[in-house]
Amino acid sequence: MRFEDKNTGDIRLPRHIALIMDGNGRWAAKRGRPRKFGHRAGVKVLNDVAKYLFSLGVEYVTVYAFSTENVNRPPDEVEELISLIRRYFKTTFREFIALGIHVRAMGDETYFPPDVVDIIKKLDADSRGRSRGVLNIALNYGGRDEIVRAANLAAAGGGPIDRAAVEARLYTAGMPDPDLIVRTGGEKRLSNFLLYQAAYAELFFTDTLWPDFSRADVDAILGEFSRRERRFGRI
Ligand code: IPE
Ligand code: IPE
Ligand code: MG
């Protein structure tokens, strides 16, 4: 029993894990390869780590794949990322359907070419209603944009703009907040990820570059998570 609470002995597995998959470019540079080589390795790791998390019983996995700031990278890198999205949503990520997982994107999709938007929507539709878990893939996602968007939608709804009204319009509406947010690649910041939902998330930072992240790293983090005391402001 790897993830037991040190006081009660209960297994404490998070319901929702969020991952900031950082370090692909540096991983490639260390090998003298172009950055796109790191992104290609990174998406394979995403596929494997997400499947592992769902196999453990985690219900929600949210991954930061492409931020609203990443659009400012050189065009050839952005094109490589878009072509990886196109390829994986069309093929490999469809494997999640058989595992009972709903795969959906969160972010401003209007940025992407129409064929990519169609491919993303198709997997969302084909996997909708799967009840074992949800894989949220943040694409052209920014936490600030998400909050502003939710506030605008709430205002257009005409009712009071309270927390419930905003939360119902976040991309994660209806889902629990992430219990933990993991950032690989050594940087210790959120870089505009899940700013609203992160309020009480446990934060984990590891120097491991995302393409080197493994199931053993997941086990170590879940072990530490089960030993942390979450107080939510109480004593
Ligand atoms: C994370 O890796 C993936 C994306 C942001 C798309 P990076 O591409 O940021 O890799 P580093 O941080 O430059 O090594
Ligand atoms: C955060 O990584 C975004 C993703 C992992 C998709 P960045 O590499 O873009 O973040 P900064 O620029 O180091 O803050
Ligand atoms: Mg980075």
XYZ file of N, CA and C and ligand atoms in Angstrom:
734
model
N 0.869 -1.197 0.000
C 0.000 0.000 0.000
C 0.888 1.224 0.000
N 1.042 1.778 -1.151
C 2.070 2.803 -1.314
C 1.644 4.192 -0.841
N 0.365 4.470 -0.856
C -0.047 5.859 -0.665
C -0.849 6.045 0.607
N -0.390 5.374 1.690
C -1.231 5.459 2.878
C -0.896 6.658 3.760
N -1.922 7.155 4.420
C -1.807 8.279 5.343
C -1.033 7.830 6.573
N -0.058 8.658 7.007
C 0.813 8.201 8.083
C 0.075 8.113 9.426
N -0.996 8.896 9.576
C -1.729 8.851 10.839
C -2.807 7.773 10.840
N -3.584 7.741 9.803
C -4.758 6.865 9.816
C -4.512 5.545 9.091
N -3.449 5.509 8.256
C -3.231 4.300 7.469
C -4.141 4.237 6.246
N -5.027 5.231 6.107
C -5.917 5.249 4.939
C -5.119 5.548 3.679
N -5.586 5.023 2.588
C -4.986 5.371 1.308
C -5.524 6.745 0.907
N -4.610 7.650 0.678
C -5.050 8.987 0.252
C -4.574 9.223 -1.161
N -5.455 8.969 -2.081
C -5.130 9.170 -3.491
C -5.846 10.434 -3.952
N -5.158 11.341 -4.611
C -5.855 12.531 -5.095
C -6.904 12.168 -6.142
N -7.968 12.952 -6.166
C -8.970 12.757 -7.230
C -8.525 13.455 -8.503
N -7.830 14.581 -8.326
C -7.495 15.411 -9.489
C -6.023 15.831 -9.425
N -5.281 15.485 -10.447
C -3.866 15.859 -10.534
C -3.664 16.746 -11.756
N -2.927 17.832 -11.565
C -2.596 18.703 -12.696
C -1.081 18.684 -12.900
N -0.674 18.702 -14.140
C 0.745 18.571 -14.494
C 1.175 19.715 -15.408
N 2.219 20.407 -15.003
C 2.847 21.402 -15.874
C 4.053 20.707 -16.499
N 3.895 20.320 -17.749
C 4.877 19.448 -18.417
C 5.988 20.318 -18.999
N 6.951 20.666 -18.165
C 7.967 21.625 -18.616
C 9.341 20.956 -18.747
N 10.134 21.454 -19.697
C 11.510 20.990 -19.839
C 11.803 20.215 -21.120
N 10.830 20.165 -22.022
C 11.052 19.429 -23.279
C 12.219 19.996 -24.082
N 12.271 21.326 -24.172
C 13.307 21.960 -24.991
C 14.694 21.703 -24.428
N 14.822 21.836 -23.106
C 16.131 21.608 -22.477
C 16.542 20.144 -22.586
N 15.587 19.264 -22.492
C 15.878 17.828 -22.633
C 16.477 17.549 -24.020
N 15.905 18.172 -25.029
C 16.425 17.985 -26.388
C 17.798 18.638 -26.538
N 17.928 19.849 -25.994
C 19.205 20.577 -26.127
C 20.350 19.792 -25.497
N 20.062 19.152 -24.367
C 21.091 18.336 -23.700
C 21.599 17.213 -24.595
N 20.766 16.813 -25.519
C 21.138 15.745 -26.449
C 21.589 16.281 -27.799
N 21.735 17.624 -27.875
C 22.154 18.227 -29.134
C 21.115 18.104 -30.237
N 19.833 17.979 -29.847
C 18.764 17.809 -30.829
C 17.880 19.053 -30.847
N 17.124 19.254 -31.929
C 16.197 20.391 -31.975
C 15.076 20.250 -30.936
N 14.518 21.382 -30.528
C 13.492 21.387 -29.475
C 12.314 20.465 -29.795
N 12.004 20.348 -31.078
C 10.836 19.525 -31.439
C 11.037 18.063 -31.040
N 12.289 17.637 -30.993
C 12.605 16.280 -30.550
C 12.127 16.088 -29.098
N 12.293 17.123 -28.292
C 11.815 17.063 -26.907
C 10.300 17.020 -26.820
N 9.639 17.785 -27.682
C 8.168 17.770 -27.659
C 7.636 16.398 -28.066
N 8.320 15.780 -29.037
C 7.877 14.441 -29.466
C 8.039 13.422 -28.339
N 9.159 13.532 -27.619
C 9.350 12.619 -26.478
C 8.325 12.943 -25.386
N 8.050 14.220 -25.207
C 7.147 14.659 -24.135
C 5.731 14.157 -24.310
N 5.240 14.136 -25.517
C 3.850 13.724 -25.716
C 3.700 12.226 -25.451
N 4.749 11.464 -25.706
C 4.706 10.026 -25.387
C 4.648 9.823 -23.874
N 5.396 10.647 -23.162
C 5.384 10.548 -21.695
C 4.008 10.938 -21.151
N 3.423 11.978 -21.723
C 2.064 12.374 -21.330
C 1.119 11.182 -21.463
N 1.172 10.533 -22.600
C 0.288 9.398 -22.853
C 0.474 8.321 -21.781
N 1.713 8.008 -21.481
C 1.990 6.935 -20.523
C 1.632 7.337 -19.086
N 2.024 8.539 -18.697
C 1.775 8.983 -17.319
C 0.267 9.121 -17.063
N -0.459 9.652 -18.026
C -1.911 9.806 -17.841
C -2.554 8.426 -17.682
N -2.149 7.482 -18.521
C -2.738 6.138 -18.420
C -2.415 5.517 -17.056
N -1.204 5.747 -16.596
C -0.817 5.205 -15.280
C -1.678 5.826 -14.175
N -1.841 7.151 -14.213
C -2.630 7.818 -13.176
C -4.068 7.291 -13.155
N -4.663 7.136 -14.338
C -6.033 6.605 -14.363
C -6.059 5.166 -13.850
N -5.018 4.402 -14.158
C -4.997 3.003 -13.700
C -4.917 2.927 -12.170
N -4.339 3.954 -11.545
C -4.264 3.980 -10.079
C -5.590 4.378 -9.441
N -6.471 4.980 -10.246
C -7.756 5.405 -9.710
C -7.936 6.910 -9.621
N -6.951 7.660 -10.109
C -7.125 9.120 -10.193
C -8.231 9.383 -11.215
N -9.138 10.310 -10.879
C -10.297 10.519 -11.751
C -10.103 11.633 -12.772
N -9.334 12.659 -12.400
C -9.158 13.815 -13.283
C -7.677 14.108 -13.445
N -7.242 14.218 -14.670
C -5.860 14.582 -14.959
C -5.916 15.785 -15.898
N -5.271 16.872 -15.485
C -5.270 18.090 -16.299
C -3.830 18.437 -16.633
N -3.517 18.538 -17.907
C -2.126 18.767 -18.309
C -1.995 20.064 -19.103
N -0.904 20.755 -18.807
C -0.617 22.022 -19.494
C 0.263 21.696 -20.694
N -0.324 21.771 -21.869
C 0.409 21.389 -23.085
C 0.833 22.596 -23.909
N 0.039 23.695 -23.813
C 0.308 24.845 -24.686
C -0.367 26.064 -24.060
N 0.427 27.043 -23.663
C -0.149 28.196 -22.963
C -0.469 29.331 -23.934
N -1.262 30.287 -23.441
C -1.569 31.457 -24.266
C -0.305 32.257 -24.571
N 0.741 32.054 -23.764
C 2.015 32.743 -24.014
C 2.898 31.957 -24.992
N 2.685 30.654 -25.072
C 3.515 29.836 -25.969
C 3.298 30.172 -27.442
N 2.185 30.833 -27.766
C 1.950 31.210 -29.171
C 3.036 32.174 -29.668
N 3.757 32.789 -28.733
C 4.813 33.733 -29.128
C 6.162 33.062 -29.402
N 6.191 31.755 -29.368
C 7.436 31.050 -29.727
C 7.645 31.100 -31.238
N 8.856 30.764 -31.686
C 9.097 30.801 -33.135
C 8.073 29.947 -33.883
N 7.645 30.418 -35.074
C 6.571 29.727 -35.804
C 6.842 28.242 -36.043
N 8.102 27.866 -36.281
C 8.313 26.430 -36.572
C 8.068 25.575 -35.331
N 8.353 26.130 -34.142
C 8.074 25.356 -32.919
C 6.569 25.255 -32.685
N 5.870 26.378 -32.906
C 4.411 26.355 -32.737
C 3.800 25.357 -33.723
N 4.307 25.361 -34.955
C 3.782 24.411 -35.952
C 4.017 22.968 -35.532
N 5.178 22.717 -34.960
C 5.459 21.349 -34.495
C 4.475 20.951 -33.391
N 4.220 21.872 -32.468
C 3.286 21.554 -31.384
C 1.884 21.294 -31.943
N 1.476 22.124 -32.912
C 0.144 21.928 -33.498
C 0.086 20.591 -34.242
N 1.175 20.233 -34.924
C 1.113 18.971 -35.661
C 1.110 17.771 -34.703
N 1.745 17.925 -33.541
C 1.659 16.847 -32.542
C 0.239 16.729 -31.992
N -0.409 17.872 -31.762
C -1.803 17.850 -31.294
C -2.666 17.132 -32.340
N -2.481 17.511 -33.589
C -3.265 16.922 -34.678
C -3.090 15.396 -34.667
N -1.821 14.972 -34.617
C -1.525 13.541 -34.726
C -2.042 12.761 -33.516
N -1.812 13.278 -32.323
C -2.163 12.492 -31.126
C -3.668 12.467 -30.850
N -4.346 13.579 -31.137
C -5.801 13.546 -30.951
C -6.463 12.607 -31.959
N -5.835 12.453 -33.108
C -6.408 11.604 -34.149
C -6.142 10.126 -33.886
N -5.040 9.827 -33.236
C -4.644 8.422 -33.101
C -4.510 8.020 -31.628
N -3.339 8.234 -31.057
C -3.006 7.660 -29.743
C -4.007 8.031 -28.649
N -4.397 9.302 -28.586
C -5.288 9.703 -27.492
C -6.664 9.037 -27.597
N -6.992 8.498 -28.761
C -8.263 7.777 -28.884
C -8.265 6.498 -28.038
N -7.068 6.033 -27.678
C -6.984 4.835 -26.821
C -7.641 5.075 -25.459
N -7.744 6.334 -25.056
C -8.370 6.621 -23.763
C -9.862 6.274 -23.765
N -10.468 6.276 -24.938
C -11.910 5.981 -25.008
C -12.176 4.590 -24.424
N -11.368 3.619 -24.855
C -11.560 2.237 -24.386
C -11.277 2.105 -22.892
N -10.523 3.040 -22.354
C -10.224 3.008 -20.916
C -11.310 3.715 -20.105
N -12.308 4.254 -20.797
C -13.408 4.911 -20.098
C -13.121 6.354 -19.732
N -12.226 6.972 -20.484
C -11.804 8.334 -20.149
C -12.336 9.331 -21.184
N -12.895 10.415 -20.689
C -13.313 11.530 -21.542
C -12.100 12.439 -21.788
N -11.745 12.616 -23.042
C -10.598 13.471 -23.385
C -11.118 14.776 -23.957
N -10.747 15.883 -23.324
C -11.231 17.178 -23.806
C -10.127 18.222 -23.725
N -10.238 19.229 -24.555
C -9.284 20.330 -24.523
C -9.860 21.445 -23.678
N -8.989 22.259 -23.087
C -9.466 23.483 -22.461
C -8.558 24.640 -22.872
N -9.192 25.722 -23.300
C -8.441 26.857 -23.795
C -9.156 27.451 -24.994
N -8.523 28.444 -25.592
C -9.137 29.130 -26.732
C -8.778 28.382 -28.023
N -9.706 27.528 -28.456
C -9.443 26.693 -29.630
C -9.452 27.475 -30.927
N -10.029 28.687 -30.916
C -10.181 29.424 -32.173
C -8.818 29.742 -32.798
N -7.776 29.646 -32.008
C -6.422 29.899 -32.496
C -5.945 28.810 -33.466
N -6.462 27.607 -33.325
C -5.939 26.468 -34.072
C -6.595 26.349 -35.457
N -5.866 25.743 -36.403
C -6.450 25.548 -37.738
C -7.751 24.740 -37.632
N -8.706 25.009 -38.543
C -10.025 24.359 -38.445
C -9.952 22.835 -38.397
N -9.033 22.239 -39.132
C -8.993 20.759 -39.107
C -8.596 20.249 -37.716
N -7.736 21.008 -37.034
C -7.317 20.596 -35.685
C -8.482 20.763 -34.712
N -9.217 21.858 -34.854
C -10.393 22.070 -33.995
C -11.379 20.918 -34.187
N -11.574 20.504 -35.442
C -12.501 19.386 -35.713
C -12.028 18.094 -35.066
N -10.723 17.839 -35.147
C -10.169 16.603 -34.577
C -10.334 16.597 -33.052
N -10.073 17.769 -32.438
C -10.228 17.883 -30.977
C -11.690 17.658 -30.589
N -12.589 18.307 -31.321
C -14.031 18.190 -31.028
C -14.519 16.758 -31.215
N -13.965 16.076 -32.213
C -14.402 14.705 -32.487
C -14.022 13.777 -31.326
N -12.804 13.918 -30.833
C -12.416 13.046 -29.716
C -13.230 13.388 -28.465
N -13.461 14.672 -28.247
C -14.299 15.097 -27.120
C -15.678 14.431 -27.234
N -16.278 14.539 -28.422
C -17.626 13.980 -28.612
C -17.608 12.461 -28.495
N -16.619 11.813 -29.094
C -16.579 10.342 -29.102
C -16.274 9.759 -27.716
N -15.648 10.573 -26.861
C -15.293 10.054 -25.529
C -16.218 10.584 -24.442
N -17.131 11.468 -24.808
C -18.026 12.081 -23.817
C -18.886 11.024 -23.141
N -19.120 11.209 -21.860
C -19.956 10.241 -21.150
C -19.148 9.083 -20.601
N -17.890 8.972 -20.995
C -17.033 7.950 -20.379
C -16.880 8.329 -18.911
N -17.032 7.353 -18.027
C -17.205 7.740 -16.630
C -16.040 7.398 -15.710
N -14.991 6.790 -16.246
C -13.899 6.432 -15.326
C -12.994 7.621 -15.031
N -12.980 8.610 -15.903
C -12.121 9.758 -15.650
C -12.171 10.767 -16.772
N -11.490 11.881 -16.531
C -11.426 12.953 -17.517
C -9.973 13.375 -17.692
N -9.550 13.445 -18.945
C -8.237 13.998 -19.274
C -8.464 15.362 -19.913
N -8.092 16.411 -19.180
C -8.192 17.782 -19.704
C -6.837 18.171 -20.275
N -6.802 18.532 -21.542
C -5.536 18.939 -22.150
C -5.614 20.440 -22.436
N -4.819 21.212 -21.691
C -4.868 22.674 -21.812
C -4.106 23.104 -23.065
N -4.847 23.666 -24.001
C -4.293 24.055 -25.299
C -4.642 25.506 -25.575
N -3.655 26.326 -25.791
C -3.866 27.772 -25.855
C -4.684 28.197 -24.641
N -4.237 27.703 -23.496
C -4.904 27.955 -22.214
C -4.132 29.001 -21.427
N -4.863 29.903 -20.783
C -4.273 30.832 -19.829
C -5.238 30.990 -18.667
N -4.727 30.957 -17.456
C -5.597 31.085 -16.292
C -6.308 32.424 -16.226
N -5.601 33.478 -16.581
C -6.250 34.796 -16.547
C -7.378 34.870 -17.569
N -7.099 34.384 -18.775
C -8.153 34.375 -19.800
C -9.354 33.558 -19.333
N -9.072 32.451 -18.675
C -10.169 31.581 -18.235
C -11.066 32.300 -17.228
N -10.456 33.041 -16.304
C -11.241 33.741 -15.282
C -12.054 34.876 -15.918
N -11.411 35.616 -16.809
C -12.114 36.724 -17.471
C -13.279 36.187 -18.313
N -13.008 35.094 -19.018
C -14.045 34.474 -19.848
C -15.224 34.038 -18.973
N -14.911 33.388 -17.861
C -15.974 32.903 -16.975
C -16.787 34.072 -16.412
N -16.100 35.156 -16.058
C -16.816 36.318 -15.517
C -17.742 36.918 -16.570
N -17.251 36.986 -17.803
C -18.093 37.517 -18.877
C -19.308 36.634 -19.140
N -19.082 35.322 -19.152
C -20.206 34.405 -19.373
C -21.209 34.517 -18.230
N -20.688 34.675 -17.009
C -21.581 34.812 -15.860
C -22.389 36.100 -15.975
N -21.717 37.173 -16.404
C -22.416 38.457 -16.553
C -23.512 38.335 -17.613
N -23.179 37.651 -18.714
C -24.164 37.490 -19.789
C -25.338 36.632 -19.315
N -25.082 35.767 -18.332
C -26.149 34.913 -17.789
C -27.191 35.694 -17.010
N -26.835 36.907 -16.622
C -27.821 37.798 -16.004
C -27.981 37.656 -14.502
N -27.566 36.557 -13.916
C -27.744 36.365 -12.470
C -26.623 37.017 -11.688
N -26.578 36.781 -10.387
C -25.490 37.331 -9.580
C -24.158 36.717 -9.997
N -23.099 37.541 -9.964
C -21.774 37.010 -10.318
C -21.074 36.617 -9.022
N -21.444 35.439 -8.537
C -20.815 34.948 -7.314
C -19.883 33.796 -7.662
N -19.312 33.180 -6.648
C -18.351 32.111 -6.930
C -18.976 30.972 -7.710
N -20.175 30.613 -7.338
C -20.821 29.497 -8.044
C -20.993 29.826 -9.519
N -21.359 31.099 -9.798
C -21.594 31.493 -11.183
C -20.292 31.467 -11.987
N -19.214 31.898 -11.362
C -17.918 31.878 -12.065
C -17.434 30.440 -12.233
N -17.508 29.662 -11.141
C -16.989 28.287 -11.196
C -17.728 27.446 -12.225
N -19.005 27.748 -12.402
C -19.789 26.982 -13.380
C -19.367 27.279 -14.809
N -18.586 28.356 -14.989
C -18.146 28.733 -16.338
C -16.659 28.533 -16.571
N -15.967 28.019 -15.566
C -14.568 27.674 -15.813
C -14.519 26.442 -16.709
N -13.360 26.208 -17.330
C -13.236 25.007 -18.173
C -13.386 23.738 -17.336
N -13.151 23.848 -16.032
C -13.223 22.679 -15.155
C -14.565 22.600 -14.424
N -15.573 23.262 -14.941
C -16.884 23.263 -14.274
C -17.318 21.840 -13.956
N -17.797 21.664 -12.737
C -18.308 20.351 -12.335
C -17.235 19.397 -11.842
N -15.974 19.798 -11.939
C -14.888 18.917 -11.491
C -14.328 19.433 -10.167
N -13.775 18.530 -9.358
C -13.121 19.015 -8.139
C -11.866 19.798 -8.493
N -11.457 20.696 -7.615
C -10.196 21.410 -7.827
C -9.037 20.416 -7.815
N -7.938 20.743 -8.495
C -6.791 19.838 -8.420
C -6.300 19.715 -6.980
N -6.069 18.484 -6.543
C -5.501 18.255 -5.214
C -4.022 18.580 -5.218
N -3.374 18.321 -6.340
C -1.970 18.683 -6.431
C -1.621 19.108 -7.840
N -0.650 20.017 -7.902
C -0.121 20.491 -9.174
C 1.369 20.173 -9.172
N 1.795 19.460 -10.184
C 3.196 19.066 -10.313
C 3.810 19.863 -11.457
N 4.964 20.484 -11.198
C 5.686 21.102 -12.299
C 7.047 20.426 -12.435
N 7.323 19.914 -13.612
C 8.642 19.368 -13.910
C 9.522 20.478 -14.472
N 10.799 20.168 -14.655
C 11.693 21.082 -15.372
C 12.356 22.137 -14.505
N 12.136 22.087 -13.183
C 12.934 22.912 -12.279
C 12.422 24.316 -11.982
N 11.533 24.862 -12.824
C 11.038 26.220 -12.534
C 9.982 26.142 -11.434
N 9.963 27.194 -10.592
C 9.006 27.180 -9.487
C 8.003 28.297 -9.658
N 7.152 28.105 -10.609
C 6.073 29.077 -10.852
C 4.925 28.353 -11.549
N 3.772 29.047 -11.594
C 2.582 28.442 -12.209
C 2.442 28.808 -13.679
N 3.109 29.882 -14.107
C 3.047 30.285 -15.528
C 1.612 30.300 -16.062
N 0.707 30.915 -15.264
C -0.656 31.165 -15.744
C -1.500 29.892 -15.850
N -1.200 28.890 -15.055
C -1.951 27.633 -15.098
C -2.939 27.561 -13.933
N -4.182 27.322 -14.210
C -5.210 27.031 -13.198
C -5.185 28.011 -12.030
N -5.126 29.293 -12.326
C -4.950 30.289 -11.267
C -6.101 30.260 -10.262
N -7.307 30.049 -10.753
C -8.463 30.017 -9.855
C -8.501 28.695 -9.070
N -8.301 27.604 -9.793
C -8.472 26.267 -9.201
C -7.328 25.889 -8.259
N -6.199 26.609 -8.367
C -5.006 26.234 -7.604
C -5.075 26.662 -6.136
N -6.177 27.306 -5.736
C -6.243 27.950 -4.422
C -5.685 27.087 -3.287
N -6.078 25.822 -3.241
C -5.618 24.958 -2.147
C -4.894 23.704 -2.650
N -4.381 23.780 -3.862
C -3.633 22.627 -4.387
C -2.301 22.498 -3.657
N -1.889 21.267 -3.423
C -0.523 21.014 -2.960
C 0.397 21.148 -4.171
N 1.507 21.852 -3.980
C 2.408 22.111 -5.110
C 3.643 21.219 -5.006
N 4.020 20.656 -6.129
C 5.209 19.800 -6.207
C 6.078 20.285 -7.354
N 7.349 20.510 -7.056
C 8.286 20.926 -8.103
C 9.409 19.911 -8.177
N 9.712 19.466 -9.379
C 10.822 18.542 -9.544
C 11.730 19.028 -10.665
N 13.040 18.786 -10.469
C 14.003 19.185 -11.506
C 13.952 18.267 -12.723
N 13.344 17.119 -12.567
C 13.250 16.182 -13.700
C 12.630 16.886 -14.905
N 13.262 16.747 -16.047
C 12.697 17.329 -17.265
C 11.547 16.430 -17.735
N 10.494 17.048 -18.272
C 9.283 16.275 -18.552
C 9.541 14.972 -19.337
N 10.364 14.949 -20.379
C 10.532 13.680 -21.099
C 11.181 12.579 -20.260
N 11.807 12.940 -19.135
C 12.381 11.937 -18.232
C 11.409 11.537 -17.121
N 10.268 12.188 -17.038
C 9.315 11.922 -15.956
C 8.748 10.510 -16.140
N 8.642 9.764 -15.024
C 8.286 8.353 -15.159
C 7.229 7.953 -14.132
N 6.781 6.727 -14.244
C 5.838 6.181 -13.268
C 6.431 6.189 -11.858
N 7.743 5.988 -11.764
C 8.392 6.021 -10.444
C 8.307 7.424 -9.838
N 8.426 8.457 -10.671
C 8.264 9.830 -10.170
C 6.837 10.049 -9.675
N 5.875 9.497 -10.402
C 4.473 9.591 -9.964
C 4.322 8.951 -8.590
N 4.876 7.758 -8.436
C 4.761 7.054 -7.149
C 5.359 7.884 -6.018
N 6.522 8.486 -6.275
C 7.188 9.270 -5.227
C 6.330 10.477 -4.839
N 5.754 11.132 -5.821
C 4.939 12.317 -5.550
C 3.664 11.932 -4.814
N 3.027 10.851 -5.237
C 1.797 10.429 -4.553
C 2.096 9.997 -3.123
N 3.267 9.420 -2.931
C 3.670 9.055 -1.572
C 3.808 10.285 -0.703
N 4.475 11.303 -1.241
C 4.631 12.534 -0.452
C 3.275 13.213 -0.248
N 2.445 13.200 -1.265
C 1.115 13.810 -1.137
C 0.350 13.190 0.036
N 0.445 11.884 0.152
C -0.330 11.212 1.208
C 0.201 11.561 2.597
N 1.416 12.092 2.659
C 1.984 12.467 3.968
C 1.805 13.940 4.284
N 1.320 14.725 3.332
C 1.127 16.152 3.621
C -0.175 16.366 4.377
N -0.153 17.378 5.217
C -1.360 17.706 5.966
C -2.042 18.880 5.290
N -3.255 18.680 4.856
C -4.001 19.756 4.188
C -4.979 20.343 5.194
N -4.829 21.618 5.478
C -5.647 22.213 6.549
C -6.775 23.098 6.024
N -6.664 23.588 4.814
C -7.716 24.432 4.247
C -8.103 25.567 5.190
N -7.104 26.135 5.863
C -7.359 27.289 6.720
C -7.766 26.947 8.138
N -8.071 25.656 8.351
C -8.466 25.270 9.715
C -7.208 24.961 10.533
N -7.402 24.564 11.775
C -6.239 24.220 12.594
C -6.171 22.714 12.849
C 7.212 22.430 -22.109
O 8.556 22.380 -22.447
C 6.304 22.253 -23.293
C 5.685 23.488 -23.766
C 5.737 24.641 -23.161
C 4.960 23.411 -24.996
P 9.321 23.656 -22.953
O 9.166 23.728 -24.441
O 8.909 24.872 -22.230
O 10.816 23.251 -22.601
P 11.908 24.172 -21.901
O 11.282 24.718 -20.666
O 12.254 25.237 -22.881
O 13.027 23.236 -21.620
C 4.534 26.467 -19.108
O 5.821 26.301 -19.543
C 3.581 26.051 -20.188
C 3.543 24.637 -20.493
C 4.184 23.679 -19.868
C 2.671 24.266 -21.568
P 6.660 27.519 -20.151
O 7.998 26.974 -20.505
O 5.891 28.145 -21.248
O 6.739 28.525 -18.941
P 7.759 29.695 -18.605
O 7.853 30.546 -19.832
O 9.074 29.046 -18.273
O 7.180 30.390 -17.423
Mg 9.525 25.750 -20.490
